Amino acid sequence: GAVVSQHPSRVICKSGTSVKIECRSLDFQATTMFWYRQFPKKSLMLMATSNEGSKATYEQGVEKDKFLINHASLTLSTLTVTSAHPEDSSFYICSARDRTGVIHEQFFGPGTRLTVL
Amino acid sequence: GNSVTQMEGPVTLSEEAFLTINCTYTATGYPSLFWYVQYPGEGLQLLLKATKADDKGSNKGFEATYRKETTSFHLEKGSVQVSDSAVYFCALITNAGKSTFGDGTTLTVKP
């Protein structure tokens, strides 16, 4: 149980285009999902916390107009990188918290590798 | 704010050697502590966790004990295998659900 999927697993896009990444909790309902960014050989950086039915909470330094987050249902959150540039190339990972579980449990998706040309 | 400090890598060991990866933390309150493992090109997998002081998390031969007095959660394994080669992340999650990760330690195990 507690499986989180991400789609796509890899995406290559041209500079200036927008890319949408989906995060789904497959066998549980997630009131809260988290979006992280990981640079090569670096740790995870929390970008934002996504709560179902409300606006996402962004960490300091993360542009909310560039990284649009929507959490429309208890099993789906999306991250849209708008007007992508090469510096947005990174590994994006989501995690989800089970609404019925303990508050500290987070289950991670497999990640999405974004390459902006 | 909260922070997690991990032993710097990379760590290179021979198969069947003993592994220790140090992790210390600073946090307000009583966070839960985790070790995650990341294989090349993949996301994070939970390796083990401990939710209160003196708890020992264990999985696949790995162990870590939540030491409140030393604010540590060191990862150990008695005999590593080549398949253990990966990046290991120590993390804490507060009661409010806020997570903080260490920088990761790359482990390479040679036959």
PDB file of C-alpha atoms in Angstrom:
ATOM      1  CA  GLY A   1       0.000   0.000   0.000  1.00  0.00           C
ATOM      2  CA  ALA A   2       0.825   3.719   0.121  1.00  0.00           C
ATOM      3  CA  VAL A   3       1.967   4.063  -3.455  1.00  0.00           C
ATOM      4  CA  VAL A   4       2.569   7.429  -5.068  1.00  0.00           C
ATOM      5  CA  SER A   5       3.037   7.738  -8.811  1.00  0.00           C
ATOM      6  CA  GLN A   6       4.349  10.569 -10.929  1.00  0.00           C
ATOM      7  CA  HIS A   7       3.800  11.238 -14.595  1.00  0.00           C
ATOM      8  CA  PRO A   8       5.739  11.670 -16.718  1.00  0.00           C
ATOM      9  CA  SER A   9       8.915  10.081 -15.426  1.00  0.00           C
ATOM     10  CA  ARG A  10      10.996  12.050 -17.909  1.00  0.00           C
ATOM     11  CA  VAL A  11      10.199  15.077 -20.032  1.00  0.00           C
ATOM     12  CA  ILE A  12      12.246  17.143 -22.424  1.00  0.00           C
ATOM     13  CA  CYS A  13      10.860  20.467 -23.565  1.00  0.00           C
ATOM     14  CA  LYS A  14      11.908  23.589 -25.375  1.00  0.00           C
ATOM     15  CA  SER A  15      12.671  26.802 -23.555  1.00  0.00           C
ATOM     16  CA  GLY A  16       9.573  28.940 -23.139  1.00  0.00           C
ATOM     17  CA  THR A  17       7.064  26.110 -23.042  1.00  0.00           C
ATOM     18  CA  SER A  18       5.097  24.904 -20.013  1.00  0.00           C
ATOM     19  CA  VAL A  19       5.268  21.449 -18.532  1.00  0.00           C
ATOM     20  CA  LYS A  20       2.771  19.750 -16.241  1.00  0.00           C
ATOM     21  CA  ILE A  21       3.800  17.039 -13.797  1.00  0.00           C
ATOM     22  CA  GLU A  22       1.190  14.888 -12.083  1.00  0.00           C
ATOM     23  CA  CYS A  23       1.437  13.313  -8.651  1.00  0.00           C
ATOM     24  CA  ARG A  24      -1.112  10.686  -7.683  1.00  0.00           C
ATOM     25  CA  SER A  25      -1.724   8.709  -4.538  1.00  0.00           C
ATOM     26  CA  LEU A  26      -2.859   5.339  -5.864  1.00  0.00           C
ATOM     27  CA  ASP A  27      -4.314   3.590  -2.857  1.00  0.00           C
ATOM     28  CA  PHE A  28      -4.941   6.279  -0.302  1.00  0.00           C
ATOM     29  CA  GLN A  29      -6.346   9.763  -0.019  1.00  0.00           C
ATOM     30  CA  ALA A  30      -3.904  12.572   0.496  1.00  0.00           C
ATOM     31  CA  THR A  31      -5.066  15.871   1.912  1.00  0.00           C
ATOM     32  CA  THR A  32      -1.506  17.145   1.719  1.00  0.00           C
ATOM     33  CA  MET A  33       1.111  16.676  -0.965  1.00  0.00           C
ATOM     34  CA  PHE A  34       4.590  18.122  -1.094  1.00  0.00           C
ATOM     35  CA  TRP A  35       6.708  19.126  -4.059  1.00  0.00           C
ATOM     36  CA  TYR A  36      10.480  18.917  -3.894  1.00  0.00           C
ATOM     37  CA  ARG A  37      13.265  19.787  -6.264  1.00  0.00           C
ATOM     38  CA  GLN A  38      16.557  17.951  -6.304  1.00  0.00           C
ATOM     39  CA  PHE A  39      19.683  19.241  -7.965  1.00  0.00           C
ATOM     40  CA  PRO A  40      22.438  16.841  -9.058  1.00  0.00           C
ATOM     41  CA  LYS A  41      24.268  15.363  -6.096  1.00  0.00           C
ATOM     42  CA  LYS A  42      22.228  17.549  -3.758  1.00  0.00           C
ATOM     43  CA  SER A  43      19.508  17.102  -1.221  1.00  0.00           C
ATOM     44  CA  LEU A  44      15.817  17.677  -1.656  1.00  0.00           C
ATOM     45  CA  MET A  45      14.573  21.226  -1.472  1.00  0.00           C
ATOM     46  CA  LEU A  46      10.961  21.646  -0.435  1.00  0.00           C
ATOM     47  CA  MET A  47       9.259  23.907  -2.943  1.00  0.00           C
ATOM     48  CA  ALA A  48       5.682  23.973  -1.730  1.00  0.00           C
ATOM     49  CA  THR A  49       3.023  22.257   0.312  1.00  0.00           C
ATOM     50  CA  SER A  50      -0.180  21.492  -1.525  1.00  0.00           C
ATOM     51  CA  ASN A  51      -3.448  21.128   0.366  1.00  0.00           C
ATOM     52  CA  GLU A  52      -6.538  19.722  -1.286  1.00  0.00           C
ATOM     53  CA  GLY A  53      -9.056  22.402  -2.102  1.00  0.00           C
ATOM     54  CA  SER A  54      -6.904  25.345  -1.084  1.00  0.00           C
ATOM     55  CA  LYS A  55      -3.953  27.348  -2.310  1.00  0.00           C
ATOM     56  CA  ALA A  56      -0.493  25.909  -2.034  1.00  0.00           C
ATOM     57  CA  THR A  57       1.997  27.247   0.471  1.00  0.00           C
ATOM     58  CA  TYR A  58       5.295  28.100  -1.165  1.00  0.00           C
ATOM     59  CA  GLU A  59       8.699  28.109   0.494  1.00  0.00           C
ATOM     60  CA  GLN A  60      10.729  31.266   0.537  1.00  0.00           C
ATOM     61  CA  GLY A  61      12.419  31.956  -2.764  1.00  0.00           C
ATOM     62  CA  VAL A  62      10.094  29.782  -4.858  1.00  0.00           C
ATOM     63  CA  GLU A  63       8.183  31.733  -7.505  1.00  0.00           C
ATOM     64  CA  LYS A  64       4.527  30.836  -7.228  1.00  0.00           C
ATOM     65  CA  ASP A  65       3.738  32.248 -10.665  1.00  0.00           C
ATOM     66  CA  LYS A  66       6.379  30.070 -12.234  1.00  0.00           C
ATOM     67  CA  PHE A  67       5.604  26.867 -10.387  1.00  0.00           C
ATOM     68  CA  LEU A  68       1.830  26.522 -10.412  1.00  0.00           C
ATOM     69  CA  ILE A  69       0.419  23.915  -8.087  1.00  0.00           C
ATOM     70  CA  ASN A  70      -3.100  22.564  -8.181  1.00  0.00           C
ATOM     71  CA  HIS A  71      -4.494  20.000  -5.749  1.00  0.00           C
ATOM     72  CA  ALA A  72      -7.971  19.460  -7.094  1.00  0.00           C
ATOM     73  CA  SER A  73      -8.717  16.107  -5.534  1.00  0.00           C
ATOM     74  CA  LEU A  74      -7.643  13.897  -2.671  1.00  0.00           C
ATOM     75  CA  THR A  75      -5.531  11.779  -5.002  1.00  0.00           C
ATOM     76  CA  LEU A  76      -4.034  14.240  -7.474  1.00  0.00           C
ATOM     77  CA  SER A  77      -1.744  17.239  -7.331  1.00  0.00           C
ATOM     78  CA  THR A  78      -0.129  18.856 -10.351  1.00  0.00           C
ATOM     79  CA  LEU A  79       2.945  21.027 -10.719  1.00  0.00           C
ATOM     80  CA  THR A  80       3.146  23.174 -13.836  1.00  0.00           C
ATOM     81  CA  VAL A  81       6.457  24.746 -14.693  1.00  0.00           C
ATOM     82  CA  THR A  82       5.509  27.766 -16.757  1.00  0.00           C
ATOM     83  CA  SER A  83       7.754  29.308 -19.416  1.00  0.00           C
ATOM     84  CA  ALA A  84      10.457  26.807 -18.608  1.00  0.00           C
ATOM     85  CA  HIS A  85      14.112  27.734 -18.961  1.00  0.00           C
ATOM     86  CA  PRO A  86      17.243  25.583 -18.888  1.00  0.00           C
ATOM     87  CA  GLU A  87      17.855  26.502 -15.246  1.00  0.00           C
ATOM     88  CA  ASP A  88      14.555  24.806 -14.385  1.00  0.00           C
ATOM     89  CA  SER A  89      16.036  21.485 -15.458  1.00  0.00           C
ATOM     90  CA  SER A  90      15.986  19.299 -12.390  1.00  0.00           C
ATOM     91  CA  PHE A  91      14.541  16.231 -10.723  1.00  0.00           C
ATOM     92  CA  TYR A  92      11.125  16.972  -9.251  1.00  0.00           C
ATOM     93  CA  ILE A  93       9.768  14.682  -6.551  1.00  0.00           C
ATOM     94  CA  CYS A  94       6.400  14.726  -4.873  1.00  0.00           C
ATOM     95  CA  SER A  95       5.285  13.130  -1.655  1.00  0.00           C
ATOM     96  CA  ALA A  96       1.870  12.597  -0.133  1.00  0.00           C
ATOM     97  CA  ARG A  97       0.516  12.305   3.359  1.00  0.00           C
ATOM     98  CA  ASP A  98      -2.264   9.848   4.068  1.00  0.00           C
ATOM     99  CA  ARG A  99      -5.262  11.700   5.481  1.00  0.00           C
ATOM    100  CA  THR A 100      -5.988   8.801   7.813  1.00  0.00           C
ATOM    101  CA  GLY A 101      -2.410   8.180   8.844  1.00  0.00           C
ATOM    102  CA  VAL A 102      -0.080   9.742  11.331  1.00  0.00           C
ATOM    103  CA  ILE A 103       0.962  13.256  10.512  1.00  0.00           C
ATOM    104  CA  HIS A 104       4.612  12.423   9.964  1.00  0.00           C
ATOM    105  CA  GLU A 105       4.127   9.743   7.334  1.00  0.00           C
ATOM    106  CA  GLN A 106       5.025  10.866   3.831  1.00  0.00           C
ATOM    107  CA  PHE A 107       5.190   8.598   0.820  1.00  0.00           C
ATOM    108  CA  PHE A 108       7.387   9.616  -2.081  1.00  0.00           C
ATOM    109  CA  GLY A 109       6.823   9.375  -5.783  1.00  0.00           C
ATOM    110  CA  PRO A 110       9.540   8.084  -8.130  1.00  0.00           C
ATOM    111  CA  GLY A 111      10.366  11.558  -9.425  1.00  0.00           C
ATOM    112  CA  THR A 112      10.210  13.354 -12.766  1.00  0.00           C
ATOM    113  CA  ARG A 113      13.340  14.317 -14.638  1.00  0.00           C
ATOM    114  CA  LEU A 114      12.776  17.628 -16.464  1.00  0.00           C
ATOM    115  CA  THR A 115      15.230  18.748 -19.115  1.00  0.00           C
ATOM    116  CA  VAL A 116      14.695  22.149 -20.721  1.00  0.00           C
ATOM    117  CA  LEU A 117      16.605  22.714 -23.937  1.00  0.00           C
TER     118      LEU A 117
ATOM    119  CA  GLY B   1      14.963  26.660  11.985  1.00  0.00           C
ATOM    120  CA  ASN B   2      15.341  22.938  11.794  1.00  0.00           C
ATOM    121  CA  SER B   3      18.421  21.339  10.293  1.00  0.00           C
ATOM    122  CA  VAL B   4      19.892  17.932   9.551  1.00  0.00           C
ATOM    123  CA  THR B   5      23.617  17.366   9.231  1.00  0.00           C
ATOM    124  CA  GLN B   6      24.915  14.219   7.621  1.00  0.00           C
ATOM    125  CA  MET B   7      28.320  12.748   7.359  1.00  0.00           C
ATOM    126  CA  GLU B   8      29.919  13.940   4.155  1.00  0.00           C
ATOM    127  CA  GLY B   9      30.553  11.421   1.480  1.00  0.00           C
ATOM    128  CA  PRO B  10      31.276   9.717  -0.643  1.00  0.00           C
ATOM    129  CA  VAL B  11      31.766   6.586   1.409  1.00  0.00           C
ATOM    130  CA  THR B  12      33.440   3.624  -0.254  1.00  0.00           C
ATOM    131  CA  LEU B  13      33.475   0.236   1.449  1.00  0.00           C
ATOM    132  CA  SER B  14      34.292  -3.321   0.583  1.00  0.00           C
ATOM    133  CA  GLU B  15      31.536  -5.891   0.645  1.00  0.00           C
ATOM    134  CA  GLU B  16      30.768  -7.217   4.151  1.00  0.00           C
ATOM    135  CA  ALA B  17      32.314  -4.165   5.823  1.00  0.00           C
ATOM    136  CA  PHE B  18      30.583  -2.347   8.672  1.00  0.00           C
ATOM    137  CA  LEU B  19      28.732   0.834   7.761  1.00  0.00           C
ATOM    138  CA  THR B  20      28.066   3.916   9.832  1.00  0.00           C
ATOM    139  CA  ILE B  21      26.614   7.110   8.412  1.00  0.00           C
ATOM    140  CA  ASN B  22      26.335   9.833  11.026  1.00  0.00           C
ATOM    141  CA  CYS B  23      23.324  12.099  11.269  1.00  0.00           C
ATOM    142  CA  THR B  24      22.611  14.836  13.789  1.00  0.00           C
ATOM    143  CA  TYR B  25      19.715  17.226  13.892  1.00  0.00           C
ATOM    144  CA  THR B  26      18.439  20.411  15.451  1.00  0.00           C
ATOM    145  CA  ALA B  27      14.739  20.929  15.856  1.00  0.00           C
ATOM    146  CA  THR B  28      12.167  22.359  18.173  1.00  0.00           C
ATOM    147  CA  GLY B  29       9.828  19.897  19.756  1.00  0.00           C
ATOM    148  CA  TYR B  30       9.995  16.195  19.126  1.00  0.00           C
ATOM    149  CA  PRO B  31      10.306  15.375  15.442  1.00  0.00           C
ATOM    150  CA  SER B  32      10.158  11.953  13.844  1.00  0.00           C
ATOM    151  CA  LEU B  33      13.392  10.815  12.239  1.00  0.00           C
ATOM    152  CA  PHE B  34      13.859   8.958   8.981  1.00  0.00           C
ATOM    153  CA  TRP B  35      16.425   7.413   6.728  1.00  0.00           C
ATOM    154  CA  TYR B  36      15.615   7.331   3.020  1.00  0.00           C
ATOM    155  CA  VAL B  37      17.550   5.608   0.250  1.00  0.00           C
ATOM    156  CA  GLN B  38      17.741   6.765  -3.354  1.00  0.00           C
ATOM    157  CA  TYR B  39      19.007   4.492  -6.107  1.00  0.00           C
ATOM    158  CA  PRO B  40      20.314   6.076  -9.326  1.00  0.00           C
ATOM    159  CA  GLY B  41      17.563   7.726 -11.355  1.00  0.00           C
ATOM    160  CA  GLU B  42      14.864   6.871  -8.855  1.00  0.00           C
ATOM    161  CA  GLY B  43      12.861   8.616  -6.158  1.00  0.00           C
ATOM    162  CA  LEU B  44      13.234   8.177  -2.437  1.00  0.00           C
ATOM    163  CA  GLN B  45      12.343   5.005  -0.602  1.00  0.00           C
ATOM    164  CA  LEU B  46      11.773   4.908   3.112  1.00  0.00           C
ATOM    165  CA  LEU B  47      14.456   2.755   4.705  1.00  0.00           C
ATOM    166  CA  LEU B  48      13.546   3.086   8.375  1.00  0.00           C
ATOM    167  CA  LYS B  49      12.082   5.489  10.886  1.00  0.00           C
ATOM    168  CA  ALA B  50      11.780   6.275  14.577  1.00  0.00           C
ATOM    169  CA  THR B  51       9.084   8.420  16.058  1.00  0.00           C
ATOM    170  CA  LYS B  52      10.278   8.982  19.637  1.00  0.00           C
ATOM    171  CA  ALA B  53      13.388   8.996  21.765  1.00  0.00           C
ATOM    172  CA  ASP B  54      15.154   5.640  22.198  1.00  0.00           C
ATOM    173  CA  ASP B  55      13.144   4.062  19.393  1.00  0.00           C
ATOM    174  CA  LYS B  56      15.204   1.893  17.082  1.00  0.00           C
ATOM    175  CA  GLY B  57      14.227   1.705  13.439  1.00  0.00           C
ATOM    176  CA  SER B  58      15.409  -1.290  11.454  1.00  0.00           C
ATOM    177  CA  ASN B  59      14.989  -2.683   7.962  1.00  0.00           C
ATOM    178  CA  LYS B  60      17.019  -4.880   5.612  1.00  0.00           C
ATOM    179  CA  GLY B  61      19.833  -5.135   8.122  1.00  0.00           C
ATOM    180  CA  PHE B  62      20.059  -1.371   8.630  1.00  0.00           C
ATOM    181  CA  GLU B  63      19.457   0.132  12.062  1.00  0.00           C
ATOM    182  CA  ALA B  64      19.277   3.575  13.608  1.00  0.00           C
ATOM    183  CA  THR B  65      18.400   4.661  17.137  1.00  0.00           C
ATOM    184  CA  TYR B  66      16.745   7.964  18.015  1.00  0.00           C
ATOM    185  CA  ARG B  67      19.092   9.543  20.560  1.00  0.00           C
ATOM    186  CA  LYS B  68      17.542  12.648  22.006  1.00  0.00           C
ATOM    187  CA  GLU B  69      20.435  13.383  24.361  1.00  0.00           C
ATOM    188  CA  THR B  70      22.887  13.598  21.474  1.00  0.00           C
ATOM    189  CA  THR B  71      20.279  14.651  18.859  1.00  0.00           C
ATOM    190  CA  SER B  72      21.523  11.897  16.602  1.00  0.00           C
ATOM    191  CA  PHE B  73      20.135   9.170  14.376  1.00  0.00           C
ATOM    192  CA  HIS B  74      23.185   7.355  12.989  1.00  0.00           C
ATOM    193  CA  LEU B  75      22.615   4.685  10.364  1.00  0.00           C
ATOM    194  CA  GLU B  76      24.442   1.357  10.760  1.00  0.00           C
ATOM    195  CA  LYS B  77      24.681  -1.936   8.980  1.00  0.00           C
ATOM    196  CA  GLY B  78      26.852  -4.802  10.050  1.00  0.00           C
ATOM    197  CA  SER B  79      27.720  -6.182   6.622  1.00  0.00           C
ATOM    198  CA  VAL B  80      27.100  -4.164   3.489  1.00  0.00           C
ATOM    199  CA  GLN B  81      26.461  -5.594   0.044  1.00  0.00           C
ATOM    200  CA  VAL B  82      27.114  -4.238  -3.417  1.00  0.00           C
ATOM    201  CA  SER B  83      23.359  -3.755  -3.791  1.00  0.00           C
ATOM    202  CA  ASP B  84      23.418  -1.261  -0.903  1.00  0.00           C
ATOM    203  CA  SER B  85      25.235   1.240  -3.111  1.00  0.00           C
ATOM    204  CA  ALA B  86      22.979   4.297  -3.195  1.00  0.00           C
ATOM    205  CA  VAL B  87      22.512   7.754  -1.721  1.00  0.00           C
ATOM    206  CA  TYR B  88      21.213   7.834   1.836  1.00  0.00           C
ATOM    207  CA  PHE B  89      19.271  10.773   3.250  1.00  0.00           C
ATOM    208  CA  CYS B  90      18.588  11.481   6.882  1.00  0.00           C
ATOM    209  CA  ALA B  91      15.442  13.524   7.493  1.00  0.00           C
ATOM    210  CA  LEU B  92      13.222  14.838  10.209  1.00  0.00           C
ATOM    211  CA  ILE B  93       9.545  15.613  10.061  1.00  0.00           C
ATOM    212  CA  THR B  94       7.929  17.752  12.721  1.00  0.00           C
ATOM    213  CA  ASN B  95       4.510  17.167  14.206  1.00  0.00           C
ATOM    214  CA  ALA B  96       3.237  19.873  11.877  1.00  0.00           C
ATOM    215  CA  GLY B  97       4.449  17.835   8.911  1.00  0.00           C
ATOM    216  CA  LYS B  98       7.386  20.062   7.996  1.00  0.00           C
ATOM    217  CA  SER B  99      10.274  18.054   6.587  1.00  0.00           C
ATOM    218  CA  THR B 100      13.993  18.797   6.545  1.00  0.00           C
ATOM    219  CA  PHE B 101      16.505  16.629   4.710  1.00  0.00           C
ATOM    220  CA  GLY B 102      20.238  16.210   5.088  1.00  0.00           C
ATOM    221  CA  ASP B 103      22.469  16.646   2.054  1.00  0.00           C
ATOM    222  CA  GLY B 104      22.711  12.927   1.405  1.00  0.00           C
ATOM    223  CA  THR B 105      25.645  10.517   1.643  1.00  0.00           C
ATOM    224  CA  THR B 106      26.709   8.495  -1.358  1.00  0.00           C
ATOM    225  CA  LEU B 107      27.678   4.946  -0.510  1.00  0.00           C
ATOM    226  CA  THR B 108      29.610   2.753  -2.924  1.00  0.00           C
ATOM    227  CA  VAL B 109      30.206  -0.860  -2.006  1.00  0.00           C
ATOM    228  CA  LYS B 110      32.875  -2.695  -3.976  1.00  0.00           C
ATOM    229  CA  PRO B 111      32.968  -6.474  -4.438  1.00  0.00           C
TER     230      PRO B 111
END
